[in-house]
């Protein structure tokens, strides 16, 4: 029987996701900002940051993050990387922006 493999630490992006799922939005925001500051952010990171801001009522910050997510998803499409997911991300962000504007 092979020896068990050591548990690998979670990649940085998954810790904020778990915090969001646990409704620890402040921790999620901090985690997403750390990912962004490390230069490893993509459209999904900004989309999730926006949802975290939205959950704590920071509508202006949420809108800004959704717009940045859309910009990054558009760049992802332009570079022909995971186009279907990027298009889906854009649609989600656009709907969220409309929802924010209508509140």
CSV table of N, CA and C in Angstrom, one decimal:
chain,number,residue,atom,x,y,z
A,1,UNK,N,0.9,-1.2,0.0
A,1,UNK,CA,0.0,0.0,0.0
A,1,UNK,C,0.9,1.2,0.0
A,2,UNK,N,0.7,2.2,-1.0
A,2,UNK,CA,1.6,3.4,-1.0
A,2,UNK,C,1.3,4.3,0.2
A,3,UNK,N,2.3,5.0,0.5
A,3,UNK,CA,2.2,6.0,1.6
A,3,UNK,C,1.3,7.1,1.2
A,4,UNK,N,0.5,7.6,2.1
A,4,UNK,CA,-0.4,8.7,1.7
A,4,UNK,C,0.4,10.0,1.3
A,5,UNK,N,-0.2,10.7,0.4
A,5,UNK,CA,0.5,11.9,-0.1
A,5,UNK,C,0.2,13.0,0.9
A,6,UNK,N,1.1,13.9,1.1
A,6,UNK,CA,0.9,15.0,2.0
A,6,UNK,C,-0.2,15.9,1.4
A,7,UNK,N,-1.0,16.5,2.2
A,7,UNK,CA,-2.0,17.4,1.7
A,7,UNK,C,-1.3,18.7,1.2
A,8,UNK,N,-1.7,19.1,0.0
A,8,UNK,CA,-1.1,20.3,-0.6
A,8,UNK,C,-1.9,21.5,-0.1
A,9,UNK,N,-1.3,22.6,0.2
A,9,UNK,CA,-2.1,23.8,0.6
A,9,UNK,C,-2.9,24.2,-0.6
A,10,UNK,N,-4.0,24.9,-0.2
A,10,UNK,CA,-5.0,25.3,-1.2
A,10,UNK,C,-4.3,26.5,-2.0
A,11,UNK,N,-4.5,26.5,-3.3
A,11,UNK,CA,-4.1,27.7,-4.1
A,11,UNK,C,-4.7,28.9,-3.5
A,12,UNK,N,-4.1,30.1,-3.6
A,12,UNK,CA,-4.6,31.3,-3.0
A,12,UNK,C,-6.0,31.6,-3.5
A,13,UNK,N,-6.4,31.3,-4.7
A,13,UNK,CA,-7.7,31.7,-5.1
A,13,UNK,C,-8.8,30.9,-4.5
A,14,UNK,N,-8.5,29.7,-4.0
A,14,UNK,CA,-9.6,28.9,-3.4
A,14,UNK,C,-9.9,29.3,-2.0
A,15,UNK,N,-8.9,29.9,-1.3
A,15,UNK,CA,-9.2,30.3,0.1
A,15,UNK,C,-10.3,31.4,0.1
A,16,UNK,N,-10.2,32.4,-0.7
A,16,UNK,CA,-11.2,33.4,-0.7
A,16,UNK,C,-12.6,32.8,-1.2
A,17,UNK,N,-12.6,31.9,-2.1
A,17,UNK,CA,-13.8,31.2,-2.5
A,17,UNK,C,-14.5,30.5,-1.3
A,18,UNK,N,-13.7,29.8,-0.5
A,18,UNK,CA,-14.2,29.2,0.7
A,18,UNK,C,-14.7,30.2,1.7
A,19,UNK,N,-14.0,31.3,1.9
A,19,UNK,CA,-14.5,32.3,2.8
A,19,UNK,C,-15.8,32.9,2.3
A,20,UNK,N,-16.0,33.0,1.0
A,20,UNK,CA,-17.2,33.5,0.4
A,20,UNK,C,-18.4,32.5,0.7
A,21,UNK,N,-18.1,31.3,0.5
A,21,UNK,CA,-19.1,30.2,0.8
A,21,UNK,C,-19.5,30.2,2.2
A,22,UNK,N,-18.5,30.5,3.1
A,22,UNK,CA,-18.7,30.5,4.5
A,22,UNK,C,-19.4,31.8,5.0
A,23,UNK,N,-19.7,32.7,4.0
A,23,UNK,CA,-20.2,34.0,4.3
A,23,UNK,C,-19.3,34.9,5.1
A,24,UNK,N,-18.0,34.7,5.0
A,24,UNK,CA,-17.0,35.5,5.7
A,24,UNK,C,-16.5,36.5,4.6
A,25,UNK,N,-17.4,37.4,4.2
A,25,UNK,CA,-17.1,38.3,3.1
A,25,UNK,C,-15.9,39.1,3.2
A,26,UNK,N,-15.6,39.6,4.4
A,26,UNK,CA,-14.4,40.4,4.7
A,26,UNK,C,-13.2,39.6,4.4
A,27,UNK,N,-13.1,38.4,4.8
A,27,UNK,CA,-12.0,37.5,4.5
A,27,UNK,C,-11.9,37.2,3.0
A,28,UNK,N,-13.0,37.0,2.4
A,28,UNK,CA,-13.0,36.8,1.0
A,28,UNK,C,-12.5,38.0,0.2
A,29,UNK,N,-12.9,39.2,0.6
A,29,UNK,CA,-12.4,40.4,-0.1
A,29,UNK,C,-10.9,40.5,0.1
A,30,UNK,N,-10.5,40.3,1.3
A,30,UNK,CA,-9.0,40.4,1.6
A,30,UNK,C,-8.2,39.4,0.8
A,31,UNK,N,-8.8,38.2,0.6
A,31,UNK,CA,-8.1,37.1,-0.1
A,31,UNK,C,-8.0,37.4,-1.6
A,32,UNK,N,-9.2,37.9,-2.2
A,32,UNK,CA,-9.2,38.3,-3.6
A,32,UNK,C,-8.2,39.5,-3.8
A,33,UNK,N,-8.2,40.4,-2.9
A,33,UNK,CA,-7.3,41.6,-3.1
A,33,UNK,C,-5.8,41.1,-3.0
A,34,UNK,N,-5.5,40.1,-2.2
A,34,UNK,CA,-4.1,39.6,-2.2
A,34,UNK,C,-3.8,38.9,-3.5
A,35,UNK,N,-4.8,38.2,-4.0
A,35,UNK,CA,-4.5,37.5,-5.3
A,35,UNK,C,-4.3,38.6,-6.4
A,36,UNK,N,-5.1,39.6,-6.4
A,36,UNK,CA,-4.9,40.7,-7.4
A,36,UNK,C,-3.6,41.4,-7.2
A,37,UNK,N,-3.2,41.7,-6.0
A,37,UNK,CA,-1.9,42.4,-5.7
A,37,UNK,C,-0.7,41.5,-6.1
A,38,UNK,N,-0.9,40.2,-6.1
A,38,UNK,CA,0.2,39.3,-6.5
A,38,UNK,C,0.3,39.2,-8.0
A,39,UNK,N,-0.6,39.9,-8.7
A,39,UNK,CA,-0.5,39.8,-10.2
A,39,UNK,C,-1.1,38.6,-10.8
A,40,UNK,N,-1.8,37.8,-10.1
A,40,UNK,CA,-2.3,36.6,-10.6
A,40,UNK,C,-3.8,36.6,-10.9
A,41,UNK,N,-4.4,37.8,-10.9
A,41,UNK,CA,-5.8,37.9,-11.1
A,41,UNK,C,-6.3,37.7,-12.5
A,42,UNK,N,-7.5,37.2,-12.6
A,42,UNK,CA,-8.1,37.1,-13.9
A,42,UNK,C,-9.6,37.6,-13.8
A,43,UNK,N,-10.3,37.4,-14.8
A,43,UNK,CA,-11.7,37.9,-14.8
A,43,UNK,C,-12.5,37.3,-13.7
A,44,UNK,N,-12.3,36.0,-13.5
A,44,UNK,CA,-13.1,35.3,-12.4
A,44,UNK,C,-12.7,35.9,-11.0
A,45,UNK,N,-11.5,36.2,-10.8
A,45,UNK,CA,-11.1,36.8,-9.5
A,45,UNK,C,-11.8,38.1,-9.3
A,46,UNK,N,-11.9,38.9,-10.3
A,46,UNK,CA,-12.6,40.2,-10.1
A,46,UNK,C,-14.1,40.0,-10.0
A,47,UNK,N,-14.6,39.0,-10.7
A,47,UNK,CA,-16.1,38.7,-10.6
A,47,UNK,C,-16.4,38.3,-9.2
A,48,UNK,N,-15.6,37.4,-8.6
A,48,UNK,CA,-15.8,37.0,-7.3
A,48,UNK,C,-15.6,38.1,-6.2
A,49,UNK,N,-14.6,38.9,-6.5
A,49,UNK,CA,-14.4,40.1,-5.6
A,49,UNK,C,-15.6,41.0,-5.6
A,50,UNK,N,-16.2,41.2,-6.8
A,50,UNK,CA,-17.4,42.0,-7.0
A,50,UNK,C,-18.5,41.4,-6.2
A,51,UNK,N,-18.7,40.1,-6.3
A,51,UNK,CA,-19.8,39.5,-5.6
A,51,UNK,C,-19.6,39.6,-4.1
A,52,UNK,N,-18.4,39.6,-3.6
A,52,UNK,CA,-18.1,39.7,-2.2
A,52,UNK,C,-18.4,41.2,-1.8
A,53,UNK,N,-18.0,42.1,-2.5
A,53,UNK,CA,-18.4,43.5,-2.2
A,53,UNK,C,-19.9,43.7,-2.2
A,54,UNK,N,-20.5,43.1,-3.2
A,54,UNK,CA,-22.0,43.3,-3.3
A,54,UNK,C,-22.7,42.7,-2.0
A,55,UNK,N,-22.1,41.6,-1.5
A,55,UNK,CA,-22.7,40.9,-0.3
A,55,UNK,C,-22.6,41.8,0.9
A,56,UNK,N,-21.6,42.7,1.0
A,56,UNK,CA,-21.5,43.6,2.1
A,56,UNK,C,-22.0,45.0,1.9
A,57,UNK,N,-22.7,45.1,0.7
A,57,UNK,CA,-23.3,46.4,0.4
A,57,UNK,C,-22.4,47.5,-0.2
A,58,UNK,N,-21.2,47.1,-0.6
A,58,UNK,CA,-20.3,48.1,-1.2
A,58,UNK,C,-20.6,48.1,-2.7
A,59,UNK,N,-21.6,48.8,-3.1
A,59,UNK,CA,-22.1,48.7,-4.5
A,59,UNK,C,-21.1,49.4,-5.5
A,60,UNK,N,-20.5,50.5,-5.1
A,60,UNK,CA,-19.6,51.2,-6.0
A,60,UNK,C,-18.4,50.3,-6.3
A,61,UNK,N,-17.9,49.7,-5.2
A,61,UNK,CA,-16.7,48.8,-5.4
A,61,UNK,C,-17.1,47.6,-6.2
A,62,UNK,N,-18.3,47.1,-5.9
A,62,UNK,CA,-18.7,45.9,-6.7
A,62,UNK,C,-18.8,46.2,-8.2
A,63,UNK,N,-19.4,47.4,-8.5
A,63,UNK,CA,-19.6,47.8,-9.9
A,63,UNK,C,-18.2,47.9,-10.6
A,64,UNK,N,-17.3,48.5,-9.9
A,64,UNK,CA,-15.9,48.7,-10.4
A,64,UNK,C,-15.3,47.3,-10.7
A,65,UNK,N,-15.4,46.4,-9.8
A,65,UNK,CA,-14.8,45.1,-9.9
A,65,UNK,C,-15.5,44.3,-11.0
A,66,UNK,N,-16.8,44.4,-11.2
A,66,UNK,CA,-17.5,43.8,-12.3
A,66,UNK,C,-17.0,44.3,-13.6
A,67,UNK,N,-16.8,45.6,-13.7
A,67,UNK,CA,-16.3,46.2,-15.0
A,67,UNK,C,-14.9,45.7,-15.3
A,68,UNK,N,-14.1,45.6,-14.3
A,68,UNK,CA,-12.7,45.1,-14.5
A,68,UNK,C,-12.8,43.6,-14.9
A,69,UNK,N,-13.7,42.9,-14.3
A,69,UNK,CA,-13.8,41.5,-14.7
A,69,UNK,C,-14.2,41.4,-16.2
A,70,UNK,N,-15.2,42.2,-16.6
A,70,UNK,CA,-15.6,42.2,-18.0
A,70,UNK,C,-14.4,42.5,-18.9
A,71,UNK,N,-13.6,43.5,-18.6
A,71,UNK,CA,-12.4,43.9,-19.4
A,71,UNK,C,-11.5,42.7,-19.5
A,72,UNK,N,-11.2,42.0,-18.4
A,72,UNK,CA,-10.3,40.9,-18.4
A,72,UNK,C,-10.9,39.7,-19.2
A,73,UNK,N,-12.2,39.5,-19.0
A,73,UNK,CA,-12.8,38.4,-19.8
A,73,UNK,C,-12.7,38.7,-21.3
A,74,UNK,N,-12.9,40.0,-21.7
A,74,UNK,CA,-12.8,40.4,-23.1
A,74,UNK,C,-11.4,40.1,-23.6
A,75,UNK,N,-10.4,40.4,-22.8
A,75,UNK,CA,-9.0,40.1,-23.1
A,75,UNK,C,-8.7,38.6,-23.3
A,76,UNK,N,-9.4,37.9,-22.4
A,76,UNK,CA,-9.3,36.4,-22.5
A,76,UNK,C,-9.8,35.9,-23.8
A,77,UNK,N,-11.0,36.5,-24.2
A,77,UNK,CA,-11.6,36.1,-25.5
A,77,UNK,C,-10.7,36.5,-26.7
A,78,UNK,N,-10.1,37.7,-26.6
A,78,UNK,CA,-9.2,38.2,-27.7
A,78,UNK,C,-8.0,37.3,-27.8
A,79,UNK,N,-7.5,36.7,-26.7
A,79,UNK,CA,-6.4,35.8,-26.8
A,79,UNK,C,-6.8,34.3,-27.0
A,80,UNK,N,-8.1,34.1,-27.3
A,80,UNK,CA,-8.7,32.8,-27.6
A,80,UNK,C,-8.4,31.8,-26.5
A,81,UNK,N,-8.6,32.2,-25.2
A,81,UNK,CA,-8.4,31.3,-24.1
A,81,UNK,C,-9.7,31.1,-23.4
A,82,UNK,N,-10.1,29.8,-23.4
A,82,UNK,CA,-11.4,29.4,-22.6
A,82,UNK,C,-12.5,30.4,-22.9
A,83,UNK,N,-12.8,30.6,-24.2
A,83,UNK,CA,-13.7,31.6,-24.7
A,83,UNK,C,-15.1,31.4,-24.1
A,84,UNK,N,-15.6,30.2,-24.1
A,84,UNK,CA,-17.0,29.9,-23.6
A,84,UNK,C,-17.1,30.4,-22.1
A,85,UNK,N,-16.2,30.1,-21.3
A,85,UNK,CA,-16.2,30.5,-19.9
A,85,UNK,C,-16.1,32.0,-19.8
A,86,UNK,N,-15.3,32.6,-20.6
A,86,UNK,CA,-15.2,34.1,-20.6
A,86,UNK,C,-16.5,34.8,-21.0
A,87,UNK,N,-17.1,34.2,-22.0
A,87,UNK,CA,-18.4,34.8,-22.5
A,87,UNK,C,-19.5,34.7,-21.4
A,88,UNK,N,-19.5,33.5,-20.7
A,88,UNK,CA,-20.4,33.3,-19.6
A,88,UNK,C,-20.1,34.3,-18.5
A,89,UNK,N,-18.8,34.5,-18.2
A,89,UNK,CA,-18.5,35.5,-17.1
A,89,UNK,C,-18.9,36.9,-17.5
A,90,UNK,N,-18.8,37.2,-18.7
A,90,UNK,CA,-19.2,38.6,-19.1
A,90,UNK,C,-20.7,38.7,-18.9
A,91,UNK,N,-21.5,37.7,-19.3
A,91,UNK,CA,-23.0,37.7,-19.2
A,91,UNK,C,-23.3,37.9,-17.7
A,92,UNK,N,-22.7,37.1,-16.8
A,92,UNK,CA,-23.0,37.2,-15.4
A,92,UNK,C,-22.7,38.6,-14.9
A,93,UNK,N,-21.5,39.1,-15.2
A,93,UNK,CA,-21.1,40.4,-14.8
A,93,UNK,C,-22.1,41.5,-15.3
A,94,UNK,N,-22.5,41.4,-16.5
A,94,UNK,CA,-23.4,42.4,-17.1
A,94,UNK,C,-24.7,42.4,-16.4
A,95,UNK,N,-25.2,41.2,-16.1
A,95,UNK,CA,-26.5,41.1,-15.3
A,95,UNK,C,-26.4,41.7,-13.9
A,96,UNK,N,-25.2,41.4,-13.3
A,96,UNK,CA,-25.0,41.9,-12.0
A,96,UNK,C,-24.9,43.5,-12.0
A,97,UNK,N,-24.3,44.0,-13.0
A,97,UNK,CA,-24.2,45.5,-13.1
A,97,UNK,C,-25.6,46.1,-13.3
A,98,UNK,N,-26.4,45.5,-14.1
A,98,UNK,CA,-27.8,45.9,-14.3
A,98,UNK,C,-28.6,45.9,-13.0
A,99,UNK,N,-28.4,44.8,-12.3
A,99,UNK,CA,-29.1,44.6,-11.0
A,99,UNK,C,-28.6,45.7,-10.0
A,100,UNK,N,-27.3,46.0,-10.0
A,100,UNK,CA,-26.8,47.0,-9.1
A,100,UNK,C,-27.4,48.4,-9.4
A,101,UNK,N,-27.5,48.7,-10.7
A,101,UNK,CA,-28.0,50.0,-11.1
A,101,UNK,C,-29.5,50.1,-10.8
A,102,UNK,N,-30.2,49.0,-10.7
A,102,UNK,CA,-31.7,49.1,-10.5
A,102,UNK,C,-32.0,49.1,-9.0
A,103,UNK,N,-31.1,49.1,-8.1
A,103,UNK,CA,-31.4,49.1,-6.7
A,103,UNK,C,-31.4,50.5,-6.2
